[in-house]
PDB file of C-alpha atoms in Angstrom:
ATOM      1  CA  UNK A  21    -101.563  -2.691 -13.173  1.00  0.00           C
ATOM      2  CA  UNK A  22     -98.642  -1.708 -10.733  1.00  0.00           C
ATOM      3  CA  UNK A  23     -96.371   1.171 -10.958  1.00  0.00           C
ATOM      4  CA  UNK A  24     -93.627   0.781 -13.900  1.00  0.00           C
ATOM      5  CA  UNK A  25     -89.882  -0.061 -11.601  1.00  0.00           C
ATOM      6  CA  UNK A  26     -86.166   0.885 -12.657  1.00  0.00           C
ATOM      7  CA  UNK A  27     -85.801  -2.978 -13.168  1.00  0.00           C
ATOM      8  CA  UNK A  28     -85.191  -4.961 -16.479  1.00  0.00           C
ATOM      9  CA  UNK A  29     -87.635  -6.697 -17.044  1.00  0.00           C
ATOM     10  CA  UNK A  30     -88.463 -10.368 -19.042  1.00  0.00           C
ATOM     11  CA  UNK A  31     -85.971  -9.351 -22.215  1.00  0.00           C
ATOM     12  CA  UNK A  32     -88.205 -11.665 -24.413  1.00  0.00           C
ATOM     13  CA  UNK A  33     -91.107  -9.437 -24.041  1.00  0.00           C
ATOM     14  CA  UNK A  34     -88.925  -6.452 -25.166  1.00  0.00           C
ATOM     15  CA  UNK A  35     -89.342  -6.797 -28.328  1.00  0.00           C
ATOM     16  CA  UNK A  36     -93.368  -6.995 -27.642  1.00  0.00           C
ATOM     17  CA  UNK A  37     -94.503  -3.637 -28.315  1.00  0.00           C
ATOM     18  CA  UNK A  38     -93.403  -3.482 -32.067  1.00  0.00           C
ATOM     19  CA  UNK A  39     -95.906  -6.300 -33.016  1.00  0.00           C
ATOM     20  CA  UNK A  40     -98.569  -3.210 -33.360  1.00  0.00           C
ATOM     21  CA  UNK A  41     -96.655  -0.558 -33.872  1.00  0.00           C
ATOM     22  CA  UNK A  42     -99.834   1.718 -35.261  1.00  0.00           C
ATOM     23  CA  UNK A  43    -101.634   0.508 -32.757  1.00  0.00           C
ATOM     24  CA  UNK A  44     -99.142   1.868 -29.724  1.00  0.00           C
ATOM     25  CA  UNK A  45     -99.068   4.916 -31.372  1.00  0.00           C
ATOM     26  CA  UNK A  46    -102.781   5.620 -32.072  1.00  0.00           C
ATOM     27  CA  UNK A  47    -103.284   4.476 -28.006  1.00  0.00           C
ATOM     28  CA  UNK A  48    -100.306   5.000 -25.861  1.00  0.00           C
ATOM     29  CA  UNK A  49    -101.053   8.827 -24.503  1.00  0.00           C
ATOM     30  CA  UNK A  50     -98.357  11.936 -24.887  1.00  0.00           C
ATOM     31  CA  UNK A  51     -96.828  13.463 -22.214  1.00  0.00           C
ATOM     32  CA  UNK A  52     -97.994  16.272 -20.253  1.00  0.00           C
ATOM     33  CA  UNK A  53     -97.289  19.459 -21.923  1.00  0.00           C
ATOM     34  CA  UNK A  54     -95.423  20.870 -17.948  1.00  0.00           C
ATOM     35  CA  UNK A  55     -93.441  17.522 -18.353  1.00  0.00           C
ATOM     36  CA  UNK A  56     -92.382  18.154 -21.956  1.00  0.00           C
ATOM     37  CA  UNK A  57     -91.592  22.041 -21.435  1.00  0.00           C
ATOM     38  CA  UNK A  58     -89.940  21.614 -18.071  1.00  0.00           C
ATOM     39  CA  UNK A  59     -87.762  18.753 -20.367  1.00  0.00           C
ATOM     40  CA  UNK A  60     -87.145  21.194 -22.781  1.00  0.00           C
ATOM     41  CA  UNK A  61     -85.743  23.716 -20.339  1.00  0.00           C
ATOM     42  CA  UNK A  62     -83.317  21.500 -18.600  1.00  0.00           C
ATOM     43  CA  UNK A  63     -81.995  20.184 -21.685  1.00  0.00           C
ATOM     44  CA  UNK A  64     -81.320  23.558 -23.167  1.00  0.00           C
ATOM     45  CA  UNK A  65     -83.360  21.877 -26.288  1.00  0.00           C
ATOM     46  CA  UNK A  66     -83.188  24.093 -28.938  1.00  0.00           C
ATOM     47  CA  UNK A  67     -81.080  24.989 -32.532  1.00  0.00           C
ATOM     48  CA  UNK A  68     -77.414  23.568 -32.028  1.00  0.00           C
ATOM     49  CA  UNK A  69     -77.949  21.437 -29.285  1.00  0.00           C
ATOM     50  CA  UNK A  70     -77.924  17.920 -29.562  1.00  0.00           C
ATOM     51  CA  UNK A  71     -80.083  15.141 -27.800  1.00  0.00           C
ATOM     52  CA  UNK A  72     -80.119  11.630 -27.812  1.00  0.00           C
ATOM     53  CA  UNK A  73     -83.077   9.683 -27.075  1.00  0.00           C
ATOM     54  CA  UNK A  74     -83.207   5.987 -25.660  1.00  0.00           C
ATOM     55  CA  UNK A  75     -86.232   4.367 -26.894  1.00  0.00           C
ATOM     56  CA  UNK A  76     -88.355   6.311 -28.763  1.00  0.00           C
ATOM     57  CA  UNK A  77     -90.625   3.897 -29.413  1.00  0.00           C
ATOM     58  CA  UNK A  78     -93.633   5.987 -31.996  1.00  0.00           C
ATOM     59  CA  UNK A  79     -91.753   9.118 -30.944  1.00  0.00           C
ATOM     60  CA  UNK A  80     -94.112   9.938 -28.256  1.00  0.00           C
ATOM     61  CA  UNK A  81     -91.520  12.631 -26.789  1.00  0.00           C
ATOM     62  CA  UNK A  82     -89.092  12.735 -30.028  1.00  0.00           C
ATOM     63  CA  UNK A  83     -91.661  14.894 -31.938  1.00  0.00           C
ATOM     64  CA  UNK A  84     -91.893  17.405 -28.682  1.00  0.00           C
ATOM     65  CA  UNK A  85     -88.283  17.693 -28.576  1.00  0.00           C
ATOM     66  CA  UNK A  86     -87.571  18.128 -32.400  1.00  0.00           C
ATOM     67  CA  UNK A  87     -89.857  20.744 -32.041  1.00  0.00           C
ATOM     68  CA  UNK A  88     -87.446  22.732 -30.436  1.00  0.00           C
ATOM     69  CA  UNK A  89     -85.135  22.683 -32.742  1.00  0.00           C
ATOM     70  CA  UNK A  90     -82.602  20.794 -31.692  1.00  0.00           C
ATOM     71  CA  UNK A  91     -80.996  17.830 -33.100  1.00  0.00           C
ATOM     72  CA  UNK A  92     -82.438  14.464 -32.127  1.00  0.00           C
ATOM     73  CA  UNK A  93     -80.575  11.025 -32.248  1.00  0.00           C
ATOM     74  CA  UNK A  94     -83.258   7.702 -31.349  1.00  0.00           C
ATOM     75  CA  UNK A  95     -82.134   4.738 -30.639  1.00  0.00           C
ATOM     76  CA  UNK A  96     -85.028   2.168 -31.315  1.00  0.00           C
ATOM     77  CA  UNK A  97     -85.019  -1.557 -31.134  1.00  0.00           C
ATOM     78  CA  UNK A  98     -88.283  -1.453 -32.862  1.00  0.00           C
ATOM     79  CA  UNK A  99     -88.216  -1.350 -36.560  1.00  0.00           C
ATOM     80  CA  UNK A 100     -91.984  -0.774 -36.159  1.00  0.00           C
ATOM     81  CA  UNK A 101     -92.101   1.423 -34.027  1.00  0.00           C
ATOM     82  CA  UNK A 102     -88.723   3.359 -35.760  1.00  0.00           C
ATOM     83  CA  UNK A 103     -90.884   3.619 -38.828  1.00  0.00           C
ATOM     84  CA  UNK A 104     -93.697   5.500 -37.088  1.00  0.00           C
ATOM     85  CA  UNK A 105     -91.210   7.976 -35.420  1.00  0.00           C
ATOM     86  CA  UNK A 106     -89.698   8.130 -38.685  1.00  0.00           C
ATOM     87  CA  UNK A 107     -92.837   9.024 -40.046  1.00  0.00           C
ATOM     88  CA  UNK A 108     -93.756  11.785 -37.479  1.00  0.00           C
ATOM     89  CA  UNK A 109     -90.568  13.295 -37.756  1.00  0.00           C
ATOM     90  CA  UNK A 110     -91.138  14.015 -41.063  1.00  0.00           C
ATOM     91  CA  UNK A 111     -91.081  17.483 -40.538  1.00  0.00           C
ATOM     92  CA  UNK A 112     -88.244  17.935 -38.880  1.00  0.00           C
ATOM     93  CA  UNK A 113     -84.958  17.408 -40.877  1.00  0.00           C
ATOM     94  CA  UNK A 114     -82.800  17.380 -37.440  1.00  0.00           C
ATOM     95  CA  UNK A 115     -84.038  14.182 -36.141  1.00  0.00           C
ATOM     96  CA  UNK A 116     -83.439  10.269 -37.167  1.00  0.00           C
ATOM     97  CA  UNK A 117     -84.470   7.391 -35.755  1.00  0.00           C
ATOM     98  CA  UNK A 118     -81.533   4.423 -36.086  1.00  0.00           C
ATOM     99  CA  UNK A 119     -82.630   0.754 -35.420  1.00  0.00           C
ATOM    100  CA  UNK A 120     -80.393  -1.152 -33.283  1.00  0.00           C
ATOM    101  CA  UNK A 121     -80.427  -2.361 -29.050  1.00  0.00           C
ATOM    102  CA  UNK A 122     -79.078   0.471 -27.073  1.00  0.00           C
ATOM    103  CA  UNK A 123     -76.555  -1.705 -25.178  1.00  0.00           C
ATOM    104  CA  UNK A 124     -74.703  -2.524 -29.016  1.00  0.00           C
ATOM    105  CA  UNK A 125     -75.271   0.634 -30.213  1.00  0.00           C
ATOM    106  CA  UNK A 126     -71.770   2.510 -30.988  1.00  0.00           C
ATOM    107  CA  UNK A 127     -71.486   5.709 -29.611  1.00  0.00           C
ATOM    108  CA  UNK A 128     -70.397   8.537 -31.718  1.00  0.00           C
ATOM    109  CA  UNK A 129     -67.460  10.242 -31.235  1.00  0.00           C
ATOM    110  CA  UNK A 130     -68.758  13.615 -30.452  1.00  0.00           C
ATOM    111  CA  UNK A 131     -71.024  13.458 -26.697  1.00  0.00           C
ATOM    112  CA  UNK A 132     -74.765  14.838 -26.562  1.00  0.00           C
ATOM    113  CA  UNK A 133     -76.028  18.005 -24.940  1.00  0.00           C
ATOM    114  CA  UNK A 134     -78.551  15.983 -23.758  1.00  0.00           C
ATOM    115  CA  UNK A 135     -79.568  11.934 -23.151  1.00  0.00           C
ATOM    116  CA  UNK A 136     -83.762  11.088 -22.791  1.00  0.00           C
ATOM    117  CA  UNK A 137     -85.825   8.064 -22.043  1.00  0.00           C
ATOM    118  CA  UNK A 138     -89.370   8.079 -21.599  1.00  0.00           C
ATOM    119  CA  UNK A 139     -90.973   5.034 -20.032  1.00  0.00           C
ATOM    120  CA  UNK A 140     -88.771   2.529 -21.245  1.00  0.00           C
ATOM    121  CA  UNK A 141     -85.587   2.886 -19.072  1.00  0.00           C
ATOM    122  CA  UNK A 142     -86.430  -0.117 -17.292  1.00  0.00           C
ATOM    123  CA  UNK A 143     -86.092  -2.143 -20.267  1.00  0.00           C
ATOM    124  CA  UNK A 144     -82.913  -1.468 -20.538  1.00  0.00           C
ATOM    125  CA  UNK A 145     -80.032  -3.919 -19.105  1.00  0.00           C
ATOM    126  CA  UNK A 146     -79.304  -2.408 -15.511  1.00  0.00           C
ATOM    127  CA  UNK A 147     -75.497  -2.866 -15.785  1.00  0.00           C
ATOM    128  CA  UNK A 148     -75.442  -0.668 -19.274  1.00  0.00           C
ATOM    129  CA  UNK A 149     -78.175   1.807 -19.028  1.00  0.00           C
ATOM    130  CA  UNK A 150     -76.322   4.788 -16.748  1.00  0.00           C
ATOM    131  CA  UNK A 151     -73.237   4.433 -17.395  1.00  0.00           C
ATOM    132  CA  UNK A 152     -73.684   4.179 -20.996  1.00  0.00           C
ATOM    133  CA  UNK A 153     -75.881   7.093 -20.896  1.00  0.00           C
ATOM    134  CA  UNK A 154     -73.366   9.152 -19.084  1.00  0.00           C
ATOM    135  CA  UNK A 155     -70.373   8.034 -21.763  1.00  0.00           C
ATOM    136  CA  UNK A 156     -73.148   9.712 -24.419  1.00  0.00           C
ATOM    137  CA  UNK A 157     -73.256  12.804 -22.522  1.00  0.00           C
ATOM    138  CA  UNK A 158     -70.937  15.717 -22.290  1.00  0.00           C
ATOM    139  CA  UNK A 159     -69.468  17.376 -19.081  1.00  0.00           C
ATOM    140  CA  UNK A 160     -72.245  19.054 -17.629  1.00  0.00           C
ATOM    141  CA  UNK A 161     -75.019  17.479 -20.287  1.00  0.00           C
ATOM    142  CA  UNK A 162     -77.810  16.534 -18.548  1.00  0.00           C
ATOM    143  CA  UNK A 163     -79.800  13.517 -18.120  1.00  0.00           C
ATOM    144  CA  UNK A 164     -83.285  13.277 -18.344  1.00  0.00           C
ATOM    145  CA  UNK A 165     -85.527   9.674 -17.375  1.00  0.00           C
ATOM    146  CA  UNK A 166     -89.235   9.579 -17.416  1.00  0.00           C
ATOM    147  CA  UNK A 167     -90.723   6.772 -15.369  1.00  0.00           C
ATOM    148  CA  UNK A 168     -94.788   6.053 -15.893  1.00  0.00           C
ATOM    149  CA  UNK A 169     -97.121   5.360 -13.102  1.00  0.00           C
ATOM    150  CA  UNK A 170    -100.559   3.889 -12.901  1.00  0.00           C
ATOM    151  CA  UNK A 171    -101.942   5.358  -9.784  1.00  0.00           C
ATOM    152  CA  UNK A 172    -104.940   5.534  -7.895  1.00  0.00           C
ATOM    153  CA  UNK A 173    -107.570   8.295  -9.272  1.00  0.00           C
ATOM    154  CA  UNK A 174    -110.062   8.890 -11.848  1.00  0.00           C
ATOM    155  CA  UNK A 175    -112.932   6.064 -11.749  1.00  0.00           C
ATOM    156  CA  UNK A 176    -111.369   4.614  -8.750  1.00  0.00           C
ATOM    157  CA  UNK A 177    -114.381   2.007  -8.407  1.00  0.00           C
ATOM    158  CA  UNK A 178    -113.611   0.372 -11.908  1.00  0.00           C
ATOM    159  CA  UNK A 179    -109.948  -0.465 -11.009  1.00  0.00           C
ATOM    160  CA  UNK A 180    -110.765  -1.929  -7.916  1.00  0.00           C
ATOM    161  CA  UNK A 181    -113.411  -4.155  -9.414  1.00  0.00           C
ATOM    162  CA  UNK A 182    -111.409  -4.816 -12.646  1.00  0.00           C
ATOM    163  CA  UNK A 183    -108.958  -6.827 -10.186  1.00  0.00           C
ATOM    164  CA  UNK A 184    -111.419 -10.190 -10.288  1.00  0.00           C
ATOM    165  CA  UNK A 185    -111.076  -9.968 -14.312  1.00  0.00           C
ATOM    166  CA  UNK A 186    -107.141 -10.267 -13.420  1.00  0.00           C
ATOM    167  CA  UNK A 187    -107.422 -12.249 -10.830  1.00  0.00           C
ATOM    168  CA  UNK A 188    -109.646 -14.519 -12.916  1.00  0.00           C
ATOM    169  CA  UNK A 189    -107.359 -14.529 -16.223  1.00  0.00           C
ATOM    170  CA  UNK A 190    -103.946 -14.026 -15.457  1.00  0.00           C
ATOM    171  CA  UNK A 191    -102.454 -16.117 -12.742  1.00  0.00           C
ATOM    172  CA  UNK A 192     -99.679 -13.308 -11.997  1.00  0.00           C
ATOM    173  CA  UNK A 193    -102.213 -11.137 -10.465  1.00  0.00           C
ATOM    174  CA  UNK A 194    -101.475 -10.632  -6.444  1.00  0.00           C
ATOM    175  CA  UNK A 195    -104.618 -10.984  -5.054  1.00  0.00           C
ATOM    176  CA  UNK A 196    -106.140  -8.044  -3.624  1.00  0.00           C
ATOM    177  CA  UNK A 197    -104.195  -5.858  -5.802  1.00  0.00           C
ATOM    178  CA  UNK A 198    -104.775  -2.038  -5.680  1.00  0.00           C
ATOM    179  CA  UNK A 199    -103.111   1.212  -7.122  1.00  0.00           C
ATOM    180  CA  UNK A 200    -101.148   3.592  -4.623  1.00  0.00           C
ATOM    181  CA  UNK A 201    -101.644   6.750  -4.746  1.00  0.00           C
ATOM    182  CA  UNK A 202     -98.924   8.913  -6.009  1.00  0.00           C
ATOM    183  CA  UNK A 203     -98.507  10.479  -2.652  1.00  0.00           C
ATOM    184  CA  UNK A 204     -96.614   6.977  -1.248  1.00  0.00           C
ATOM    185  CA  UNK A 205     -94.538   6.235  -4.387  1.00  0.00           C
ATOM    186  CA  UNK A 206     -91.369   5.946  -2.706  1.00  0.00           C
ATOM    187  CA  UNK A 207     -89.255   7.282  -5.654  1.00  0.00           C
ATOM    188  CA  UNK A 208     -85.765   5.121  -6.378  1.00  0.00           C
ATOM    189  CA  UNK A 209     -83.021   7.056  -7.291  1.00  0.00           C
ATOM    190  CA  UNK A 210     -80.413   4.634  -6.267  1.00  0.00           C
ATOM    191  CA  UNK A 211     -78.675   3.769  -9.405  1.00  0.00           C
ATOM    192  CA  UNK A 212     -78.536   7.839 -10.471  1.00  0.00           C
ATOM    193  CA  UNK A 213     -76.852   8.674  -7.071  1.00  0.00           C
ATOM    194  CA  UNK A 214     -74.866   5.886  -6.436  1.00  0.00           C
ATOM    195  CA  UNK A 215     -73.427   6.573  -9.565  1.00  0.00           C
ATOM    196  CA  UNK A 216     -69.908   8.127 -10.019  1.00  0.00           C
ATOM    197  CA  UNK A 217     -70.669   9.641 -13.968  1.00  0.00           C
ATOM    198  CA  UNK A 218     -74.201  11.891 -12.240  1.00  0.00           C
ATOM    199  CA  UNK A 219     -74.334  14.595  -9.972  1.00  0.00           C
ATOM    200  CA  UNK A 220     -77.850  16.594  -9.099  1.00  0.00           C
ATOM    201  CA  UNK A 221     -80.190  14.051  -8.871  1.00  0.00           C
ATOM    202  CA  UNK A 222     -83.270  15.627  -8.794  1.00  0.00           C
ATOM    203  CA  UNK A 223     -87.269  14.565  -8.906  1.00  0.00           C
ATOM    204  CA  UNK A 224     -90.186  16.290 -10.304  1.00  0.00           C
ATOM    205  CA  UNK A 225     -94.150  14.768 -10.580  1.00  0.00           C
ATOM    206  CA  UNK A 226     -96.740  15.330 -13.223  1.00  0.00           C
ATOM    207  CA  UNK A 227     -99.882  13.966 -13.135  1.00  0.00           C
ATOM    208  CA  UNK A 228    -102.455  13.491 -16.347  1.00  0.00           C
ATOM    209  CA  UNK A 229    -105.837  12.047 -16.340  1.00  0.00           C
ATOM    210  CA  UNK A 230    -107.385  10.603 -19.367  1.00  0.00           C
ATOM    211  CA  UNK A 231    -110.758   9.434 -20.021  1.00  0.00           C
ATOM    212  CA  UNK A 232    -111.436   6.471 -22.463  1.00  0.00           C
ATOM    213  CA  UNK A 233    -114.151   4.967 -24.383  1.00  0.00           C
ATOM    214  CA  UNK A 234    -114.348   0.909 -23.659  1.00  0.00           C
ATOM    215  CA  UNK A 235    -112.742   0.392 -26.897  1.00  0.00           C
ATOM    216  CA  UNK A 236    -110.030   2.883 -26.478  1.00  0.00           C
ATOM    217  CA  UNK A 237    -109.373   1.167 -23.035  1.00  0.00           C
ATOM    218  CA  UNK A 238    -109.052  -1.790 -24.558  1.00  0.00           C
ATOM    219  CA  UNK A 239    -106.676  -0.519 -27.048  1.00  0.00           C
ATOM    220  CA  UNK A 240    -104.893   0.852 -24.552  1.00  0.00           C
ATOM    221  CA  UNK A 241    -104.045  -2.503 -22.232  1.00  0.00           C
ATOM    222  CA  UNK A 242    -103.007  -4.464 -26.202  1.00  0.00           C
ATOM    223  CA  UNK A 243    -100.597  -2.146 -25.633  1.00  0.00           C
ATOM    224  CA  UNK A 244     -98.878  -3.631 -22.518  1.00  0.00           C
ATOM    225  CA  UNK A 245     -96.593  -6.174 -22.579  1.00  0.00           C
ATOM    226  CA  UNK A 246     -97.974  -8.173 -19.606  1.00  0.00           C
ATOM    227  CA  UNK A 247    -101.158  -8.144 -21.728  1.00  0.00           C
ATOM    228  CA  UNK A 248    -100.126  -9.204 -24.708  1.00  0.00           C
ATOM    229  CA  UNK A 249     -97.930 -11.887 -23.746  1.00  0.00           C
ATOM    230  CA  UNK A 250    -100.924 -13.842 -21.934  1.00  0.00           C
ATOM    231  CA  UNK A 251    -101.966 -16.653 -23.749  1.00  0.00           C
ATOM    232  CA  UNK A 252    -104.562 -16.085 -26.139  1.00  0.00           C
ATOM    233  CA  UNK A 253    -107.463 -17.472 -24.392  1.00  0.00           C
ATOM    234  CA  UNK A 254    -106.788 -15.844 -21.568  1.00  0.00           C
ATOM    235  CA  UNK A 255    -105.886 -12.684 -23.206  1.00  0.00           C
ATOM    236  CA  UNK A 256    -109.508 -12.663 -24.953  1.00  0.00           C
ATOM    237  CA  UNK A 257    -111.141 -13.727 -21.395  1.00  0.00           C
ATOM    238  CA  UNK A 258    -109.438 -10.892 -19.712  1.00  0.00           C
ATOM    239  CA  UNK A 259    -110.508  -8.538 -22.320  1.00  0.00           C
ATOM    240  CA  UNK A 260    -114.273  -9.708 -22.626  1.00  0.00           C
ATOM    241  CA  UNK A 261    -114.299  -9.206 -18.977  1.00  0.00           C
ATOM    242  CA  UNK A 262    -113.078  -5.833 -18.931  1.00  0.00           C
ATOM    243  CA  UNK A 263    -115.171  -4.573 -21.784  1.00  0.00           C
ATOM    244  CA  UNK A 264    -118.825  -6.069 -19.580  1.00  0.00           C
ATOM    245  CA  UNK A 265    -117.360  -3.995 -16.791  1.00  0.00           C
ATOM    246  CA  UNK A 266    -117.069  -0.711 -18.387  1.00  0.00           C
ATOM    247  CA  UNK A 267    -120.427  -0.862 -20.806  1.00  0.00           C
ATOM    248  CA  UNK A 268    -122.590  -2.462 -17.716  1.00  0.00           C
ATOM    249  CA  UNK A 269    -121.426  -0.870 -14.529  1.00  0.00           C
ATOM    250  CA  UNK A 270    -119.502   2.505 -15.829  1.00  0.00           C
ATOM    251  CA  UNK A 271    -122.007   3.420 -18.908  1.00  0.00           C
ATOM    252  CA  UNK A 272    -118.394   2.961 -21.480  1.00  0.00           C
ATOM    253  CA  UNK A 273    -116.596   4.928 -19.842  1.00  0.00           C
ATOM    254  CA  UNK A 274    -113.560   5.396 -17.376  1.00  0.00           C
ATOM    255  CA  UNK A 275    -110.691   7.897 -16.753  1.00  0.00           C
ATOM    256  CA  UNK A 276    -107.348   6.593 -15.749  1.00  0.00           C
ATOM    257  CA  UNK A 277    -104.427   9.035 -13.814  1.00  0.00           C
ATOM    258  CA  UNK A 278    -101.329   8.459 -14.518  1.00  0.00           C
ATOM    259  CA  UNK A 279     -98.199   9.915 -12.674  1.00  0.00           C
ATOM    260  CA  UNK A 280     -95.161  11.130 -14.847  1.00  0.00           C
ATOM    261  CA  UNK A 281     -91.506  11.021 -12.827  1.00  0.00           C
ATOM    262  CA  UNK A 282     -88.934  13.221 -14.649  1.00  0.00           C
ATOM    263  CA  UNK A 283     -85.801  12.217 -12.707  1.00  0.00           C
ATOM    264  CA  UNK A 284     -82.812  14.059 -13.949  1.00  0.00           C
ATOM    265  CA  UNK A 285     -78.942  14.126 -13.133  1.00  0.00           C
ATOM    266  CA  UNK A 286     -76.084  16.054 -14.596  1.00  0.00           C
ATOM    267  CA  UNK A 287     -72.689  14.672 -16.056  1.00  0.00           C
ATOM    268  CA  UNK A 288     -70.068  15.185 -14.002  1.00  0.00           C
ATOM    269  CA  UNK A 289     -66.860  15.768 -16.121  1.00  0.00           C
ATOM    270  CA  UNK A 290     -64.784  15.381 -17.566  1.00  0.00           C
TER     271      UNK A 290
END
């Protein structure tokens, strides 16, 4: 339920989200349309200009970019989740989706315009992501990282009382756990300014709220890792818990915010 970290996290529950590929597509929301145009603009995304994304997963992004007209590259660990993108990207001849782990994947020979990552940077191993990015970027191509928050806002009560479900179910829960407000994020940009490849680190917020049924909520969480990886029992527990909350206290339905980071930097060179 806490903010999403620049960290790697447990690599064995990496490979999670392609169990239900359809599923992360049909419930995992898009992006603002600011964040996506603003991404757009920095990029330079459009004919001729070439992008690679990190982690496409269902192409949440990929389809926004290709839209553009420029040439997309994804690199997705998935196979589920590659044939999704694949499948939304139908339409647009200029993009492919390659299976394969970011850290093996071979570079090409010829650098990107542009590298991307939406909400799955922190998978990635630490000691590969940046400066394997920046080796994938031209002299002045610019990278572009979107980190996902779960902060405070929308039906505020429910995710304060939702906490005794977690508390109750999943024994990694802090106790007395509660969202921050986007306000006191404390942004880390460490490993984009400490490094010697980036230059212009810079930090821009978007915030979405969305409103769900109980069942789309609960859609929504079999989309988290954390979630899915709990044992079954205790998955279901959590789950039945969550679903009395919203249909008895919040008449089946709550709105979640979520705060978008784009945090870009630009290849210094050559």
């Amino acid at each position: 339920m806490d903010a999403l970290e620049f960290r790697v996290k447990d690599p064995g529950l990496r490979d999670i989200f392609d169990q239900d590929a359809e599923l992360y597509e049909r419930a995992r929301p898009r992006y603002p349309a600011a964040l996506t145009e603003q991404l757009v603009r920095v990029t330079g995304a459009g004919p001729g200009i070439r992008v690679l994304e990190i982690a496409p997963g269902t192409g949440k992004l990929t389809v926004d970019l290709a839209a553009s007209g420029c040439s997309v590259t994804g690199v997705e660990i998935g196979p589920g989740m590659a044939a999704v993108a694949r499948r939304r990207l139908a339409a647009f001849p200029e993009a492919d989706v390659v299976v394969a782990a970011f850290e093996e994947w071979e570079l090409p020979p010829e650098p990107f315009d542009a590298v991307v990552c939406a909400t799955a940077f922190h998978w990635i191993d630490p000691a590969v992501r940046v400066p394997k990015a920046a080796r994938a970027l031209r002299p002045g191509g610019l990278l572009g990282v979107v980190s996902t928050h779960h902060v405070a806002g929308g039906t505020e009560d429910f995710f304060a009382e939702v906490q005794e479900c977690y508390e109750r179910w999943d024994p990694a829960t802090p106790p007395g756990l509660r969202q921050t407000r986007e306000a006191d994020l404390a942004t880390d940009t460490g490993e984009f300014t400490g490094s010697p490849y980036l230059t212009d680190v810079a930090v821009q917020g978007h915030a979405q709220e969305i409103t769900y049924t109980t069942g789309e909520y609960l859609d929504l969480l079999l989309t988290y890792s954390n979630h899915r990886a709990l044992p079954e029992p205790a998955r279901n527990g959590l789950l039945a818990g969550v679903r009395e909350l919203i249909d008895s206290r919040y008449g089946g339905v709550v709105t979640k915010r979520y705060w978008h980071e784009l945090i870009t930097a630009v290849r210094v060179g050559p």
